[in-house]
Tab-separated table of C-alpha atoms in Angstrom:
chain	number	residue	atom	x	y	z
A	2	VAL	CA	-17.489	15.991	0.293
A	3	ALA	CA	-14.758	18.123	1.854
A	4	GLU	CA	-12.321	17.189	-0.927
A	5	THR	CA	-14.869	18.002	-3.634
A	6	MET	CA	-15.573	21.416	-2.111
A	7	ASN	CA	-11.861	22.078	-1.778
A	8	PHE	CA	-11.458	21.599	-5.547
A	9	ALA	CA	-14.015	24.343	-6.323
A	10	ASP	CA	-11.481	27.169	-6.765
A	11	VAL	CA	-8.274	25.186	-7.241
A	12	SER	CA	-6.588	25.693	-10.607
A	13	GLY	CA	-6.951	22.580	-12.734
A	14	TRP	CA	-10.079	21.379	-10.930
A	15	ARG	CA	-12.364	24.398	-11.203
A	16	ASN	CA	-15.558	23.250	-12.926
A	17	GLY	CA	-17.806	26.302	-12.907
A	18	GLY	CA	-19.729	25.334	-9.793
A	19	THR	CA	-21.312	22.262	-8.234
A	20	ILE	CA	-24.744	21.894	-6.660
A	21	HIS	CA	-24.383	19.833	-3.474
A	22	ILE	CA	-27.617	18.208	-2.243
A	23	ILE	CA	-27.611	16.719	1.253
A	24	ALA	CA	-30.257	13.990	1.495
A	25	ASN	CA	-30.639	14.731	5.189
A	26	ASN	CA	-32.644	11.982	6.902
A	27	GLN	CA	-31.430	13.229	10.316
A	28	LEU	CA	-30.158	9.707	10.894
A	29	GLY	CA	-27.391	7.360	9.802
A	30	PHE	CA	-27.916	3.586	9.913
A	31	THR	CA	-28.681	3.855	13.622
A	32	ALA	CA	-26.460	6.844	14.470
A	33	GLU	CA	-27.921	10.115	15.728
A	34	PRO	CA	-26.608	13.440	14.317
A	35	ASP	CA	-24.430	14.089	17.383
A	36	ASP	CA	-22.816	10.679	16.835
A	37	SER	CA	-21.802	11.728	13.339
A	38	ARG	CA	-20.560	15.305	13.563
A	39	SER	CA	-19.556	18.124	15.899
A	40	THR	CA	-21.577	20.835	14.133
A	41	LEU	CA	-25.233	21.818	14.344
A	42	TYR	CA	-26.006	21.285	10.661
A	43	ALA	CA	-24.765	18.633	8.247
A	44	SER	CA	-24.040	21.497	5.825
A	45	ASP	CA	-21.699	23.352	8.188
A	46	VAL	CA	-18.680	21.831	6.430
A	47	ALA	CA	-19.441	24.272	3.577
A	48	LYS	CA	-19.256	27.426	5.722
A	49	GLY	CA	-15.544	27.886	5.100
A	50	TYR	CA	-16.069	28.222	1.349
A	51	LYS	CA	-18.354	31.283	1.353
A	52	VAL	CA	-21.101	29.605	-0.674
A	53	PRO	CA	-24.891	29.832	-0.221
A	54	ILE	CA	-26.432	27.185	2.035
A	55	VAL	CA	-30.221	26.772	1.995
A	56	HIS	CA	-32.094	24.494	4.398
A	57	VAL	CA	-35.370	23.286	2.903
A	58	ASN	CA	-38.177	21.115	4.247
A	59	ALA	CA	-38.449	17.916	2.180
A	60	ASP	CA	-42.171	17.819	3.053
A	61	ASP	CA	-42.697	20.917	0.874
A	62	PRO	CA	-42.244	19.997	-2.838
A	63	GLU	CA	-42.880	23.552	-4.035
A	64	ALA	CA	-40.226	24.980	-1.718
A	65	CYS	CA	-37.818	22.283	-2.924
A	66	LEU	CA	-38.517	23.271	-6.528
A	67	GLU	CA	-37.893	26.950	-5.777
A	68	VAL	CA	-34.584	26.152	-4.080
A	69	ALA	CA	-33.533	24.027	-7.066
A	70	ARG	CA	-34.294	26.930	-9.417
A	71	LEU	CA	-32.385	29.319	-7.164
A	72	ALA	CA	-29.371	26.976	-7.069
A	73	ILE	CA	-29.236	26.598	-10.848
A	74	GLY	CA	-29.662	30.335	-11.387
A	75	TYR	CA	-26.871	31.109	-8.922
A	76	LEU	CA	-24.524	28.565	-10.496
A	77	LEU	CA	-25.141	29.903	-14.013
A	78	GLU	CA	-24.720	33.522	-12.912
A	79	PHE	CA	-21.665	33.194	-10.659
A	80	GLY	CA	-20.117	29.806	-11.506
A	81	LYS	CA	-19.885	28.902	-7.823
A	82	ASP	CA	-21.010	26.054	-5.579
A	83	PHE	CA	-24.434	25.984	-3.939
A	84	VAL	CA	-25.499	23.750	-1.034
A	85	ILE	CA	-29.048	22.464	-0.490
A	86	ASP	CA	-29.711	20.864	2.893
A	87	LEU	CA	-32.813	18.807	2.098
A	88	ILE	CA	-34.143	18.043	5.577
A	89	GLY	CA	-36.491	15.087	5.689
A	90	TYR	CA	-36.712	11.750	7.427
A	91	ARG	CA	-36.445	8.053	6.659
A	92	ARG	CA	-39.896	6.486	6.815
A	93	TYR	CA	-38.617	2.907	6.836
A	94	GLY	CA	-35.413	1.255	8.013
A	95	HIS	CA	-31.952	1.531	6.515
A	96	ASN	CA	-32.805	-1.475	4.358
A	97	GLU	CA	-35.729	-3.846	3.895
A	98	GLY	CA	-34.679	-6.022	6.851
A	99	ASP	CA	-33.937	-3.195	9.287
A	100	GLU	CA	-36.147	-2.180	12.229
A	101	PRO	CA	-35.385	1.459	13.201
A	102	ARG	CA	-37.724	1.361	16.206
A	103	PHE	CA	-35.135	-0.686	18.112
A	104	THR	CA	-32.858	2.364	18.364
A	105	GLN	CA	-35.092	5.396	17.604
A	106	PRO	CA	-38.474	4.531	19.193
A	107	LEU	CA	-39.520	8.143	19.873
A	108	MET	CA	-38.574	9.406	16.422
A	109	TYR	CA	-40.453	6.609	14.686
A	110	LYS	CA	-43.504	7.121	16.839
A	111	LYS	CA	-43.695	10.587	15.253
A	112	VAL	CA	-42.911	9.200	11.786
A	113	ASP	CA	-45.725	6.654	12.066
A	114	GLU	CA	-48.194	9.451	12.841
A	115	HIS	CA	-46.859	11.808	10.155
A	116	PRO	CA	-48.535	12.026	6.701
A	117	THR	CA	-46.434	11.265	3.629
A	118	VAL	CA	-45.190	14.020	1.323
A	119	ARG	CA	-47.818	13.012	-1.234
A	120	GLU	CA	-50.614	13.218	1.330
A	121	LEU	CA	-49.461	16.610	2.594
A	122	TRP	CA	-49.233	18.069	-0.898
A	123	ALA	CA	-52.543	16.566	-2.018
A	124	ASN	CA	-54.280	18.095	1.018
A	125	ARG	CA	-52.755	21.476	0.219
A	126	LEU	CA	-53.949	21.309	-3.404
A	127	VAL	CA	-57.448	20.411	-2.216
A	128	GLU	CA	-57.435	23.346	0.238
A	129	GLN	CA	-56.405	25.656	-2.624
A	130	ASP	CA	-59.225	24.290	-4.805
A	131	LEU	CA	-56.725	23.127	-7.412
A	132	ILE	CA	-58.002	19.537	-7.334
A	133	LYS	CA	-61.044	17.727	-5.966
A	134	GLY	CA	-60.738	15.513	-2.907
A	135	ASP	CA	-60.984	12.216	-4.773
A	136	GLN	CA	-58.722	13.202	-7.688
A	137	ALA	CA	-55.502	12.665	-5.748
A	138	GLN	CA	-56.356	9.062	-4.906
A	139	GLU	CA	-57.513	8.436	-8.474
A	140	MET	CA	-54.119	9.585	-9.773
A	141	VAL	CA	-52.314	7.364	-7.274
A	142	ASP	CA	-54.402	4.331	-8.222
A	143	ARG	CA	-53.922	4.966	-11.934
A	144	HIS	CA	-50.136	5.199	-11.693
A	145	PHE	CA	-49.781	2.235	-9.340
A	146	ASN	CA	-51.929	0.119	-11.651
A	147	LYS	CA	-49.720	1.098	-14.584
A	148	LEU	CA	-46.576	0.166	-12.656
A	149	GLN	CA	-48.105	-3.132	-11.579
A	150	GLU	CA	-49.049	-3.895	-15.176
A	151	ILE	CA	-45.458	-3.319	-16.301
A	152	MET	CA	-44.109	-5.454	-13.470
A	153	ASN	CA	-46.472	-8.307	-14.318
A	154	LYS	CA	-45.035	-8.407	-17.843
A	155	LEU	CA	-41.459	-8.759	-16.613
A	156	ASP	CA	-39.717	-12.090	-16.864
A	157	PRO	CA	-36.937	-12.021	-14.233
A	158	GLN	CA	-34.894	-14.532	-16.228
A	159	GLU	CA	-34.977	-12.504	-19.439
A	160	SER	CA	-35.893	-8.917	-18.605
A	161	ILE	CA	-33.341	-8.342	-15.848
A	162	VAL	CA	-29.973	-9.410	-17.221
A	163	GLU	CA	-26.685	-8.191	-15.785
A	164	PRO	CA	-24.656	-6.526	-18.564
A	165	GLU	CA	-21.503	-8.392	-19.520
A	166	PRO	CA	-18.450	-6.308	-20.448
A	167	GLU	CA	-17.416	-6.727	-24.059
A	168	PRO	CA	-14.201	-8.695	-24.558
A	169	PRO	CA	-11.219	-6.728	-25.888
A	170	PRO	CA	-10.966	-6.741	-29.694
A	171	PRO	CA	-8.475	-9.180	-31.255
A	172	GLY	CA	-4.945	-7.832	-31.138
A	173	ALA	CA	-5.717	-5.247	-28.445
A	174	ALA	CA	-2.733	-6.418	-26.405
A	175	LYS	CA	-0.364	-6.481	-29.368
A	176	LYS	CA	3.046	-4.974	-28.815
A	177	ALA	CA	2.984	-1.416	-30.141
A	178	HIS	CA	5.839	0.142	-32.073
A	179	THR	CA	6.872	3.139	-29.952
A	180	ALA	CA	10.280	4.032	-31.386
A	181	VAL	CA	10.754	7.645	-32.502
A	182	PRO	CA	13.455	8.594	-35.057
A	183	ILE	CA	16.431	10.318	-33.438
A	184	ASP	CA	16.213	13.371	-35.703
A	185	ARG	CA	12.639	13.928	-34.606
A	186	LEU	CA	13.645	13.559	-30.950
A	187	ARG	CA	16.476	16.052	-31.400
A	188	GLY	CA	14.072	18.596	-32.873
A	189	LEU	CA	11.657	18.173	-29.975
A	190	HIS	CA	14.520	18.310	-27.493
A	191	GLN	CA	15.794	21.610	-28.854
A	192	SER	CA	12.310	23.127	-28.719
A	193	LEU	CA	11.989	22.100	-25.056
A	194	LEU	CA	15.326	23.741	-24.234
A	195	ASP	CA	14.445	27.093	-25.813
A	196	LEU	CA	13.490	29.804	-23.302
A	197	PRO	CA	11.824	33.187	-23.848
A	198	GLU	CA	14.175	36.113	-24.311
A	199	GLY	CA	15.113	37.658	-20.965
A	200	PHE	CA	13.977	34.664	-18.907
A	201	THR	CA	16.319	34.246	-15.907
A	202	LEU	CA	16.801	30.782	-14.439
A	203	HIS	CA	18.029	30.274	-10.892
A	204	PRO	CA	21.825	29.745	-11.107
A	205	ARG	CA	21.641	26.325	-9.458
A	206	LEU	CA	18.845	25.251	-11.777
A	207	SER	CA	20.915	26.355	-14.782
A	208	ARG	CA	23.671	23.998	-13.651
A	209	ILE	CA	21.174	21.155	-13.156
A	210	LEU	CA	19.691	21.618	-16.633
A	211	LYS	CA	22.995	22.180	-18.457
A	212	PRO	CA	23.720	18.449	-19.138
A	213	ARG	CA	20.388	18.179	-20.946
A	214	HIS	CA	21.668	20.420	-23.743
A	215	SER	CA	24.154	17.783	-24.879
A	216	ALA	CA	22.139	14.701	-23.893
A	217	LEU	CA	21.420	13.676	-27.497
A	218	ASP	CA	24.676	14.815	-29.118
A	219	ASP	CA	26.673	11.593	-28.862
A	220	LEU	CA	24.382	8.657	-28.217
A	221	ALA	CA	27.289	6.297	-27.622
A	222	GLU	CA	28.681	8.427	-24.796
A	223	SER	CA	25.827	10.491	-23.348
A	224	ARG	CA	23.252	9.310	-20.828
A	225	VAL	CA	19.648	10.478	-20.960
A	226	ASP	CA	18.144	11.010	-17.507
A	227	TRP	CA	14.566	10.114	-16.544
A	228	ALA	CA	13.233	13.673	-16.830
A	229	THR	CA	14.640	14.147	-20.336
A	230	ALA	CA	13.311	10.776	-21.506
A	231	GLU	CA	9.893	11.547	-20.027
A	232	ALA	CA	9.780	15.006	-21.625
A	233	LEU	CA	10.683	13.589	-25.039
A	234	ALA	CA	8.063	10.848	-24.727
A	235	LEU	CA	5.338	13.352	-23.841
A	236	ALA	CA	6.474	15.779	-26.550
A	237	SER	CA	6.308	13.037	-29.199
A	238	ILE	CA	2.758	12.205	-28.079
A	239	LEU	CA	1.751	15.869	-28.329
A	240	GLU	CA	3.291	16.009	-31.793
A	241	GLU	CA	0.949	13.202	-32.829
A	242	GLY	CA	-2.062	15.273	-31.785
A	243	ILE	CA	-2.869	13.568	-28.474
A	244	ALA	CA	-3.671	15.969	-25.620
A	245	ILE	CA	-2.105	15.367	-22.199
A	246	ARG	CA	-3.298	16.221	-18.688
A	247	MET	CA	-0.593	15.648	-16.078
A	248	THR	CA	-1.392	16.340	-12.432
A	249	GLY	CA	-0.012	15.212	-9.117
A	250	GLU	CA	1.717	16.172	-5.916
A	251	ASP	CA	4.516	18.632	-6.775
A	252	VAL	CA	4.347	17.333	-10.338
A	253	GLU	CA	5.444	20.616	-11.933
A	254	ARG	CA	8.904	20.511	-10.381
A	255	GLY	CA	8.951	16.824	-9.474
A	256	THR	CA	9.379	15.427	-5.961
A	257	PHE	CA	13.098	14.882	-6.454
A	258	SER	CA	13.649	18.239	-8.190
A	259	HIS	CA	14.180	16.343	-11.423
A	260	ARG	CA	11.391	17.306	-13.833
A	261	HIS	CA	11.186	21.122	-13.899
A	262	ALA	CA	8.299	21.063	-16.373
A	263	VAL	CA	7.334	24.540	-15.150
A	264	LEU	CA	10.176	27.036	-14.809
A	265	HIS	CA	10.114	30.149	-12.616
A	266	ASP	CA	11.970	33.337	-13.525
A	267	ALA	CA	14.369	34.027	-10.651
A	268	GLU	CA	13.905	37.804	-11.024
A	269	THR	CA	10.202	38.234	-11.771
A	270	GLY	CA	8.565	34.964	-10.677
A	271	ARG	CA	7.095	34.536	-14.151
A	272	GLN	CA	6.217	30.938	-14.981
A	273	TYR	CA	7.019	29.186	-18.244
A	274	ALA	CA	6.168	25.607	-19.250
A	275	PRO	CA	8.241	24.639	-22.328
A	276	MET	CA	5.856	21.803	-23.214
A	277	GLN	CA	3.009	24.323	-23.566
A	278	HIS	CA	5.008	26.291	-26.153
A	279	LEU	CA	6.181	23.355	-28.231
A	280	PRO	CA	5.888	24.440	-31.902
A	281	GLN	CA	5.525	20.827	-33.062
A	282	ALA	CA	2.593	20.115	-30.703
A	283	GLY	CA	-0.712	19.228	-32.303
A	284	ALA	CA	-2.662	19.182	-29.012
A	285	ALA	CA	-2.779	20.866	-25.605
A	286	PHE	CA	-0.568	20.058	-22.628
A	287	GLU	CA	-1.825	20.712	-19.098
A	288	ILE	CA	0.289	20.262	-15.981
A	289	VAL	CA	-0.958	21.190	-12.504
A	290	ASN	CA	0.093	20.476	-8.929
A	291	SER	CA	-2.723	18.594	-7.198
A	292	PRO	CA	-3.935	19.058	-3.609
A	293	LEU	CA	-2.517	16.606	-1.085
A	294	THR	CA	-5.754	14.640	-0.855
A	295	GLU	CA	-4.947	11.522	-2.814
A	296	ASN	CA	-8.372	9.877	-2.721
A	297	GLY	CA	-10.153	12.956	-4.043
A	298	ALA	CA	-7.477	13.803	-6.611
A	299	VAL	CA	-7.226	10.297	-8.090
A	300	GLY	CA	-11.020	10.004	-8.082
A	301	PHE	CA	-11.258	13.250	-10.057
A	302	GLU	CA	-8.623	12.103	-12.553
A	303	TYR	CA	-10.411	8.764	-12.991
A	304	GLY	CA	-13.620	10.606	-13.856
A	305	TYR	CA	-11.740	12.983	-16.166
A	306	ASN	CA	-10.139	10.011	-17.934
A	307	ILE	CA	-13.492	8.250	-18.421
A	308	GLN	CA	-14.976	11.410	-19.971
A	309	GLU	CA	-11.874	12.109	-22.111
A	310	PRO	CA	-10.665	8.646	-23.202
A	311	ASP	CA	-8.621	10.041	-26.107
A	312	ARG	CA	-6.532	12.231	-23.789
A	313	LEU	CA	-3.501	10.891	-21.922
A	314	VAL	CA	-4.327	11.498	-18.241
A	315	ILE	CA	-1.513	11.071	-15.699
A	316	TRP	CA	-1.479	11.467	-11.920
A	317	GLU	CA	1.748	11.297	-9.926
A	318	ALA	CA	2.062	10.645	-6.193
A	319	GLN	CA	4.634	12.573	-4.200
A	320	TYR	CA	6.185	9.256	-3.184
A	321	GLY	CA	5.110	5.739	-4.094
A	322	ASP	CA	3.444	4.958	-0.774
A	323	PHE	CA	1.327	8.128	-0.964
A	324	ILE	CA	-0.949	6.174	-3.293
A	325	ASP	CA	-2.219	4.370	-0.168
A	326	GLY	CA	-4.545	7.329	0.426
A	327	ALA	CA	-6.242	6.630	-2.916
A	328	GLN	CA	-6.634	2.884	-2.425
A	329	PRO	CA	-10.477	3.004	-2.330
A	330	VAL	CA	-10.569	4.606	-5.790
A	331	ILE	CA	-8.063	2.079	-7.127
A	332	ASP	CA	-9.973	-0.914	-5.728
A	333	GLU	CA	-13.535	0.239	-6.374
A	334	PHE	CA	-13.105	2.050	-9.700
A	335	ILE	CA	-9.823	1.608	-11.565
A	336	VAL	CA	-9.354	-2.126	-10.963
A	337	SER	CA	-13.011	-3.160	-11.079
A	338	GLY	CA	-14.573	-0.562	-13.402
A	339	ARG	CA	-14.590	-2.891	-16.400
A	340	ASP	CA	-16.465	-5.694	-14.640
A	341	LYS	CA	-18.866	-3.302	-12.883
A	342	TRP	CA	-19.749	-0.859	-15.644
A	343	GLY	CA	-17.907	-1.933	-18.781
A	344	GLN	CA	-15.539	1.026	-18.433
A	345	THR	CA	-11.977	0.808	-19.719
A	346	PRO	CA	-9.991	3.453	-17.849
A	347	SER	CA	-6.518	4.344	-19.083
A	348	LEU	CA	-5.456	6.576	-16.185
A	349	VAL	CA	-1.670	6.435	-15.732
A	350	LEU	CA	-0.375	6.448	-12.138
A	351	LEU	CA	3.250	7.454	-11.560
A	352	LEU	CA	4.623	6.315	-8.189
A	353	PRO	CA	8.158	7.671	-7.715
A	354	HIS	CA	10.567	5.993	-5.284
């Protein structure tokens, strides 16, 4: 939650606002609120982001509806996050075999005596003369009978079948031809080296980048470094009309001061990304430094990749072992997404050493 809220106004992750709904049962599995947090409200984590927080009684459906309308209106008007603290209770245990009265006897004494949301709302409608006293129960019976009728028609062996992921098409793992003609690479290389008129590089950076100018002159003698090879590979992909999103920890400069995909004018501070001004490009190139919250960042990129499968999505860790912070996303989504949901993620993880 904290990582998601932190992304709200961060360049590259801004999404025009998110509605956060806290399903607040006032209880964990058996944990009380003061076992779970140091603040009064579960929503207090949002206070640092200057967003509206509304606490609403889950027993009042009409109030809940009004808050939902308010949240959507606010998001559409201002493009900012909105938090709804939906305060209710858990009528039964954490699961079908759990007995909450072992650990919360007083709370569940009150729950046992408390009418359900449906009963409360039905009574209110009767008091307002909107329905007759027996109409509410008639509606309940009618809908439950319909559900029971549907359930009776189900055949557990045939109606409830776990989806099987489709096998890869024949030849999906064939070796691809990735070679790019040298003349084409030289043209891309020259375009990446061109700078705007009057752009002043830091003197030390000029010396670092100088060998790149002759990197492709004499292939028998010259050596192409990692950053140059990477830039040419990405440029050739852009030339073919495939968009690229590259994010990560210090990814613009590169952890080892090797990439310099975004240059900074030493006199004015102006930024310039050569890949974004590539005349041969047939698609967009996005490069953004990501927050140092690996689990949230990689989770976001996984979701981005699933929604944009035709875009090359890359996330780079600051160092290889920094990926440890994102291990839950790797294990639960990237590695197992195909078996769980039939998804075929193509997120690229760069782990520099």
